[in-house]
mmCIF file with all atom_site columns, C-alpha atoms in Angstrom:
data_model
loop_
_atom_site.group_PDB
_atom_site.id
_atom_site.type_symbol
_atom_site.label_atom_id
_atom_site.label_alt_id
_atom_site.label_comp_id
_atom_site.label_asym_id
_atom_site.label_entity_id
_atom_site.label_seq_id
_atom_site.pdbx_PDB_ins_code
_atom_site.Cartn_x
_atom_site.Cartn_y
_atom_site.Cartn_z
_atom_site.occupancy
_atom_site.B_iso_or_equiv
_atom_site.pdbx_formal_charge
_atom_site.auth_seq_id
_atom_site.auth_comp_id
_atom_site.auth_asym_id
_atom_site.auth_atom_id
_atom_site.pdbx_PDB_model_num
ATOM 1   C CA . MET A 1 1   ? -13.570 -12.259 -5.729  1.00 0.00 ? 1   MET A CA 1
ATOM 2   C CA . TYR A 1 2   ? -10.458 -12.940 -3.483  1.00 0.00 ? 2   TYR A CA 1
ATOM 3   C CA . SER A 1 3   ? -8.197  -13.972 -6.280  1.00 0.00 ? 3   SER A CA 1
ATOM 4   C CA . ALA A 1 4   ? -9.180  -10.832 -8.296  1.00 0.00 ? 4   ALA A CA 1
ATOM 5   C CA . LEU A 1 5   ? -8.437  -8.628  -5.292  1.00 0.00 ? 5   LEU A CA 1
ATOM 6   C CA . GLN A 1 6   ? -5.161  -10.277 -4.670  1.00 0.00 ? 6   GLN A CA 1
ATOM 7   C CA . SER A 1 7   ? -4.099  -9.867  -8.323  1.00 0.00 ? 7   SER A CA 1
ATOM 8   C CA . ALA A 1 8   ? -5.096  -6.331  -8.235  1.00 0.00 ? 8   ALA A CA 1
ATOM 9   C CA . HIS A 1 9   ? -3.147  -5.673  -4.978  1.00 0.00 ? 9   HIS A CA 1
ATOM 10  C CA . SER A 1 10  ? -0.013  -7.386  -6.443  1.00 0.00 ? 10  SER A CA 1
ATOM 11  C CA . ILE A 1 11  ? -0.166  -5.459  -9.776  1.00 0.00 ? 11  ILE A CA 1
ATOM 12  C CA . PHE A 1 12  ? -0.978  -2.168  -8.128  1.00 0.00 ? 12  PHE A CA 1
ATOM 13  C CA . ALA A 1 13  ? 2.107   -2.750  -5.837  1.00 0.00 ? 13  ALA A CA 1
ATOM 14  C CA . TYR A 1 14  ? 4.439   -2.370  -8.780  1.00 0.00 ? 14  TYR A CA 1
ATOM 15  C CA . ILE A 1 15  ? 2.998   1.035   -9.665  1.00 0.00 ? 15  ILE A CA 1
ATOM 16  C CA . VAL A 1 16  ? 3.018   2.159   -6.061  1.00 0.00 ? 16  VAL A CA 1
ATOM 17  C CA . LEU A 1 17  ? 6.658   1.102   -5.441  1.00 0.00 ? 17  LEU A CA 1
ATOM 18  C CA . ALA A 1 18  ? 7.780   2.723   -8.657  1.00 0.00 ? 18  ALA A CA 1
ATOM 19  C CA . LEU A 1 19  ? 6.050   5.938   -7.827  1.00 0.00 ? 19  LEU A CA 1
ATOM 20  C CA . LEU A 1 20  ? 7.320   5.932   -4.268  1.00 0.00 ? 20  LEU A CA 1
ATOM 21  C CA . PHE A 1 21  ? 10.942  5.254   -5.553  1.00 0.00 ? 21  PHE A CA 1
ATOM 22  C CA . PHE A 1 22  ? 10.515  8.099   -8.055  1.00 0.00 ? 22  PHE A CA 1
ATOM 23  C CA . ALA A 1 23  ? 9.244   10.574  -5.447  1.00 0.00 ? 23  ALA A CA 1
ATOM 24  C CA . SER A 1 24  ? 12.043  9.577   -3.074  1.00 0.00 ? 24  SER A CA 1
ATOM 25  C CA . ILE A 1 25  ? 14.705  10.040  -5.655  1.00 0.00 ? 25  ILE A CA 1
ATOM 26  C CA . ASN A 1 26  ? 13.110  13.286  -6.949  1.00 0.00 ? 26  ASN A CA 1
ATOM 27  C CA . ALA A 1 27  ? 13.238  14.744  -3.409  1.00 0.00 ? 27  ALA A CA 1
ATOM 28  C CA . ILE A 1 28  ? 16.763  13.542  -2.800  1.00 0.00 ? 28  ILE A CA 1
ATOM 29  C CA . MET A 1 29  ? 17.773  15.215  -6.112  1.00 0.00 ? 29  MET A CA 1
ATOM 30  C CA . GLY A 1 30  ? 15.981  18.400  -4.959  1.00 0.00 ? 30  GLY A CA 1
ATOM 31  C CA . VAL A 1 31  ? 17.884  18.474  -1.727  1.00 0.00 ? 31  VAL A CA 1
ATOM 32  C CA . VAL A 1 32  ? 21.326  17.758  -3.406  1.00 0.00 ? 32  VAL A CA 1
ATOM 33  C CA . SER A 1 33  ? 20.797  20.318  -6.204  1.00 0.00 ? 33  SER A CA 1
ATOM 34  C CA . LYS A 1 34  ? 19.015  22.875  -3.941  1.00 0.00 ? 34  LYS A CA 1
ATOM 35  C CA . LYS A 1 35  ? 16.354  23.523  -6.662  1.00 0.00 ? 35  LYS A CA 1
ATOM 36  C CA . LEU A 1 36  ? 12.933  25.218  -6.097  1.00 0.00 ? 36  LEU A CA 1
ATOM 37  C CA . PHE A 1 37  ? 10.001  23.050  -4.909  1.00 0.00 ? 37  PHE A CA 1
ATOM 38  C CA . SER A 1 38  ? 7.788   23.328  -8.049  1.00 0.00 ? 38  SER A CA 1
ATOM 39  C CA . ASP A 1 39  ? 4.311   22.162  -8.866  1.00 0.00 ? 39  ASP A CA 1
ATOM 40  C CA . LYS A 1 40  ? 5.807   19.004  -10.545 1.00 0.00 ? 40  LYS A CA 1
ATOM 41  C CA . ASP A 1 41  ? 7.578   17.976  -7.247  1.00 0.00 ? 41  ASP A CA 1
ATOM 42  C CA . LEU A 1 42  ? 4.250   18.600  -5.371  1.00 0.00 ? 42  LEU A CA 1
ATOM 43  C CA . ARG A 1 43  ? 2.329   16.441  -7.776  1.00 0.00 ? 43  ARG A CA 1
ATOM 44  C CA . ILE A 1 44  ? 4.885   13.599  -7.771  1.00 0.00 ? 44  ILE A CA 1
ATOM 45  C CA . SER A 1 45  ? 4.851   13.516  -4.043  1.00 0.00 ? 45  SER A CA 1
ATOM 46  C CA . LEU A 1 46  ? 1.006   13.805  -3.857  1.00 0.00 ? 46  LEU A CA 1
ATOM 47  C CA . PHE A 1 47  ? 0.370   11.016  -6.341  1.00 0.00 ? 47  PHE A CA 1
ATOM 48  C CA . ALA A 1 48  ? 2.770   8.760   -4.366  1.00 0.00 ? 48  ALA A CA 1
ATOM 49  C CA . LEU A 1 49  ? 0.806   9.570   -1.311  1.00 0.00 ? 49  LEU A CA 1
ATOM 50  C CA . ILE A 1 50  ? -2.619  9.103   -2.858  1.00 0.00 ? 50  ILE A CA 1
ATOM 51  C CA . LEU A 1 51  ? -1.662  5.777   -4.615  1.00 0.00 ? 51  LEU A CA 1
ATOM 52  C CA . SER A 1 52  ? 0.003   4.436   -1.487  1.00 0.00 ? 52  SER A CA 1
ATOM 53  C CA . HIS A 1 53  ? -3.184  5.053   0.492   1.00 0.00 ? 53  HIS A CA 1
ATOM 54  C CA . MET A 1 54  ? -5.183  3.385   -2.322  1.00 0.00 ? 54  MET A CA 1
ATOM 55  C CA . GLN A 1 55  ? -2.947  0.318   -2.056  1.00 0.00 ? 55  GLN A CA 1
ATOM 56  C CA . LEU A 1 56  ? -3.355  0.176   1.609   1.00 0.00 ? 56  LEU A CA 1
ATOM 57  C CA . LEU A 1 57  ? -7.100  0.292   1.385   1.00 0.00 ? 57  LEU A CA 1
ATOM 58  C CA . LEU A 1 58  ? -7.009  -2.443  -1.372  1.00 0.00 ? 58  LEU A CA 1
ATOM 59  C CA . GLY A 1 59  ? -4.733  -4.518  0.994   1.00 0.00 ? 59  GLY A CA 1
ATOM 60  C CA . LEU A 1 60  ? -6.956  -4.017  4.120   1.00 0.00 ? 60  LEU A CA 1
ATOM 61  C CA . ILE A 1 61  ? -10.048 -5.062  2.021   1.00 0.00 ? 61  ILE A CA 1
ATOM 62  C CA . LEU A 1 62  ? -8.183  -8.056  0.813   1.00 0.00 ? 62  LEU A CA 1
ATOM 63  C CA . TYR A 1 63  ? -7.178  -8.951  4.508   1.00 0.00 ? 63  TYR A CA 1
ATOM 64  C CA . PHE A 1 64  ? -10.652 -8.726  5.909   1.00 0.00 ? 64  PHE A CA 1
ATOM 65  C CA . VAL A 1 65  ? -12.275 -10.503 2.838   1.00 0.00 ? 65  VAL A CA 1
ATOM 66  C CA . SER A 1 66  ? -9.676  -13.244 3.037   1.00 0.00 ? 66  SER A CA 1
ATOM 67  C CA . GLN A 1 67  ? -10.864 -16.480 4.674   1.00 0.00 ? 67  GLN A CA 1
ATOM 68  C CA . LYS A 1 68  ? -7.326  -16.987 6.007   1.00 0.00 ? 68  LYS A CA 1
ATOM 69  C CA . GLY A 1 69  ? -6.910  -13.422 7.524   1.00 0.00 ? 69  GLY A CA 1
ATOM 70  C CA . PHE A 1 70  ? -7.672  -13.936 11.214  1.00 0.00 ? 70  PHE A CA 1
ATOM 71  C CA . ALA A 1 71  ? -7.318  -17.663 11.144  1.00 0.00 ? 71  ALA A CA 1
ATOM 72  C CA . MET A 1 72  ? -3.552  -17.335 10.186  1.00 0.00 ? 72  MET A CA 1
ATOM 73  C CA . LEU A 1 73  ? -2.835  -15.189 13.295  1.00 0.00 ? 73  LEU A CA 1
ATOM 74  C CA . GLY A 1 74  ? -2.977  -18.426 15.300  1.00 0.00 ? 74  GLY A CA 1
ATOM 75  C CA . GLU A 1 75  ? -0.074  -19.919 13.279  1.00 0.00 ? 75  GLU A CA 1
ATOM 76  C CA . MET A 1 76  ? 2.728   -17.526 14.272  1.00 0.00 ? 76  MET A CA 1
ATOM 77  C CA . LYS A 1 77  ? 5.370   -20.371 14.231  1.00 0.00 ? 77  LYS A CA 1
ATOM 78  C CA . ASP A 1 78  ? 5.316   -20.465 10.375  1.00 0.00 ? 78  ASP A CA 1
ATOM 79  C CA . ALA A 1 79  ? 7.419   -17.571 9.076   1.00 0.00 ? 79  ALA A CA 1
ATOM 80  C CA . GLY A 1 80  ? 5.444   -17.376 5.788   1.00 0.00 ? 80  GLY A CA 1
ATOM 81  C CA . MET A 1 81  ? 2.121   -17.100 7.530   1.00 0.00 ? 81  MET A CA 1
ATOM 82  C CA . ARG A 1 82  ? 3.477   -14.682 10.096  1.00 0.00 ? 82  ARG A CA 1
ATOM 83  C CA . LEU A 1 83  ? 4.731   -12.461 7.311   1.00 0.00 ? 83  LEU A CA 1
ATOM 84  C CA . THR A 1 84  ? 1.466   -12.303 5.313   1.00 0.00 ? 84  THR A CA 1
ATOM 85  C CA . SER A 1 85  ? -0.943  -12.172 8.292   1.00 0.00 ? 85  SER A CA 1
ATOM 86  C CA . LEU A 1 86  ? 0.945   -9.952  10.710  1.00 0.00 ? 86  LEU A CA 1
ATOM 87  C CA . GLU A 1 87  ? 4.162   -8.385  9.606   1.00 0.00 ? 87  GLU A CA 1
ATOM 88  C CA . HIS A 1 88  ? 3.236   -7.276  6.093   1.00 0.00 ? 88  HIS A CA 1
ATOM 89  C CA . PRO A 1 89  ? -0.009  -5.389  7.094   1.00 0.00 ? 89  PRO A CA 1
ATOM 90  C CA . LEU A 1 90  ? 1.436   -3.898  10.289  1.00 0.00 ? 90  LEU A CA 1
ATOM 91  C CA . ILE A 1 91  ? 4.710   -2.553  8.767   1.00 0.00 ? 91  ILE A CA 1
ATOM 92  C CA . ASN A 1 92  ? 2.984   -1.296  5.764   1.00 0.00 ? 92  ASN A CA 1
ATOM 93  C CA . ILE A 1 93  ? 0.439   0.571   7.967   1.00 0.00 ? 93  ILE A CA 1
ATOM 94  C CA . ILE A 1 94  ? 3.476   2.150   9.817   1.00 0.00 ? 94  ILE A CA 1
ATOM 95  C CA . ALA A 1 95  ? 5.206   2.997   6.485   1.00 0.00 ? 95  ALA A CA 1
ATOM 96  C CA . LEU A 1 96  ? 2.016   4.775   5.305   1.00 0.00 ? 96  LEU A CA 1
ATOM 97  C CA . VAL A 1 97  ? 1.924   6.680   8.588   1.00 0.00 ? 97  VAL A CA 1
ATOM 98  C CA . LEU A 1 98  ? 5.475   7.893   7.934   1.00 0.00 ? 98  LEU A CA 1
ATOM 99  C CA . ILE A 1 99  ? 4.689   8.862   4.436   1.00 0.00 ? 99  ILE A CA 1
ATOM 100 C CA . THR A 1 100 ? 1.706   10.785  5.524   1.00 0.00 ? 100 THR A CA 1
ATOM 101 C CA . ILE A 1 101 ? 3.663   12.487  8.223   1.00 0.00 ? 101 ILE A CA 1
ATOM 102 C CA . GLY A 1 102 ? 6.268   13.522  5.566   1.00 0.00 ? 102 GLY A CA 1
ATOM 103 C CA . TRP A 1 103 ? 3.625   14.922  3.367   1.00 0.00 ? 103 TRP A CA 1
ATOM 104 C CA . SER A 1 104 ? 2.054   16.944  6.375   1.00 0.00 ? 104 SER A CA 1
ATOM 105 C CA . LYS A 1 105 ? 5.506   18.180  7.578   1.00 0.00 ? 105 LYS A CA 1
ATOM 106 C CA . HIS A 1 106 ? 6.494   19.304  4.020   1.00 0.00 ? 106 HIS A CA 1
ATOM 107 C CA . LYS A 1 107 ? 3.429   21.541  3.799   1.00 0.00 ? 107 LYS A CA 1
ATOM 108 C CA . LYS A 1 108 ? 4.319   23.365  6.916   1.00 0.00 ? 108 LYS A CA 1
ATOM 109 C CA . GLU A 1 109 ? 7.958   23.961  5.807   1.00 0.00 ? 109 GLU A CA 1
ATOM 110 C CA . GLU A 1 110 ? 8.867   27.297  4.374   1.00 0.00 ? 110 GLU A CA 1
ATOM 111 C CA . SER A 1 111 ? 12.140  26.651  2.575   1.00 0.00 ? 111 SER A CA 1
ATOM 112 C CA . ASN A 1 112 ? 12.378  24.689  -0.650  1.00 0.00 ? 112 ASN A CA 1
ATOM 113 C CA . ASN A 1 113 ? 15.196  22.560  0.665   1.00 0.00 ? 113 ASN A CA 1
ATOM 114 C CA . GLY A 1 114 ? 13.143  21.800  3.859   1.00 0.00 ? 114 GLY A CA 1
ATOM 115 C CA . LYS A 1 115 ? 10.256  20.628  1.774   1.00 0.00 ? 115 LYS A CA 1
ATOM 116 C CA . PHE A 1 116 ? 12.370  18.189  -0.189  1.00 0.00 ? 116 PHE A CA 1
ATOM 117 C CA . LYS A 1 117 ? 14.181  17.078  2.997   1.00 0.00 ? 117 LYS A CA 1
ATOM 118 C CA . LYS A 1 118 ? 10.865  16.071  4.660   1.00 0.00 ? 118 LYS A CA 1
ATOM 119 C CA . ILE A 1 119 ? 9.712   14.173  1.674   1.00 0.00 ? 119 ILE A CA 1
ATOM 120 C CA . ALA A 1 120 ? 13.062  12.593  1.047   1.00 0.00 ? 120 ALA A CA 1
ATOM 121 C CA . ILE A 1 121 ? 13.335  11.426  4.629   1.00 0.00 ? 121 ILE A CA 1
ATOM 122 C CA . PHE A 1 122 ? 9.920   10.139  5.358   1.00 0.00 ? 122 PHE A CA 1
ATOM 123 C CA . TYR A 1 123 ? 9.080   8.749   1.876   1.00 0.00 ? 123 TYR A CA 1
ATOM 124 C CA . THR A 1 124 ? 12.436  6.868   1.655   1.00 0.00 ? 124 THR A CA 1
ATOM 125 C CA . ILE A 1 125 ? 11.954  5.401   5.160   1.00 0.00 ? 125 ILE A CA 1
ATOM 126 C CA . GLY A 1 126 ? 8.430   4.380   4.204   1.00 0.00 ? 126 GLY A CA 1
ATOM 127 C CA . LEU A 1 127 ? 9.616   2.829   0.958   1.00 0.00 ? 127 LEU A CA 1
ATOM 128 C CA . LEU A 1 128 ? 12.337  0.825   2.734   1.00 0.00 ? 128 LEU A CA 1
ATOM 129 C CA . LEU A 1 129 ? 9.777   -0.510  5.265   1.00 0.00 ? 129 LEU A CA 1
ATOM 130 C CA . ILE A 1 130 ? 7.460   -1.574  2.517   1.00 0.00 ? 130 ILE A CA 1
ATOM 131 C CA . LEU A 1 131 ? 10.313  -3.294  0.669   1.00 0.00 ? 131 LEU A CA 1
ATOM 132 C CA . SER A 1 132 ? 11.392  -5.074  3.804   1.00 0.00 ? 132 SER A CA 1
ATOM 133 C CA . ARG A 1 133 ? 7.943   -6.700  4.366   1.00 0.00 ? 133 ARG A CA 1
ATOM 134 C CA . ILE A 1 134 ? 6.963   -7.788  0.857   1.00 0.00 ? 134 ILE A CA 1
ATOM 135 C CA . PRO A 1 135 ? 6.408   -11.459 0.759   1.00 0.00 ? 135 PRO A CA 1
ATOM 136 C CA . TRP A 1 136 ? 8.984   -11.939 -1.958  1.00 0.00 ? 136 TRP A CA 1
ATOM 137 C CA . SER A 1 137 ? 8.566   -15.710 -2.310  1.00 0.00 ? 137 SER A CA 1
ATOM 138 C CA . ASN A 1 138 ? 4.820   -15.283 -3.229  1.00 0.00 ? 138 ASN A CA 1
ATOM 139 C CA . TRP A 1 139 ? 5.494   -12.161 -5.254  1.00 0.00 ? 139 TRP A CA 1
ATOM 140 C CA . LEU A 1 140 ? 8.214   -13.400 -7.616  1.00 0.00 ? 140 LEU A CA 1
ATOM 141 C CA . ASN A 1 141 ? 6.344   -16.652 -8.483  1.00 0.00 ? 141 ASN A CA 1
#
């Protein structure tokens, strides 16, 4: 069960990263071009939000099902163990909080440009945080 969850978490990560990248670029292009915030823009941002939360849920399930999860917390001297047991989950939770804040703030915004700005800022920061804590050595093998 653990290996299936780990594979699903890794494969789903590609989809989530691509969608977050697309939502960020779409919002940045919306700010630059000063276009109207349409239903398409709303759906792109919403799907990025939903799939990011699903990925987080999958990761948390994987973390708590793992035999290594809490045992690895005692081995903070090893950079690889620290990354997968502490930094990756913690930074990704922070990233998802930022993405969620961006979504909430965009709903309260009146102007189209303001909506795009909120999504562009918060989704891009969230994406950069996620990219900074991916265990690349495990992921690219």
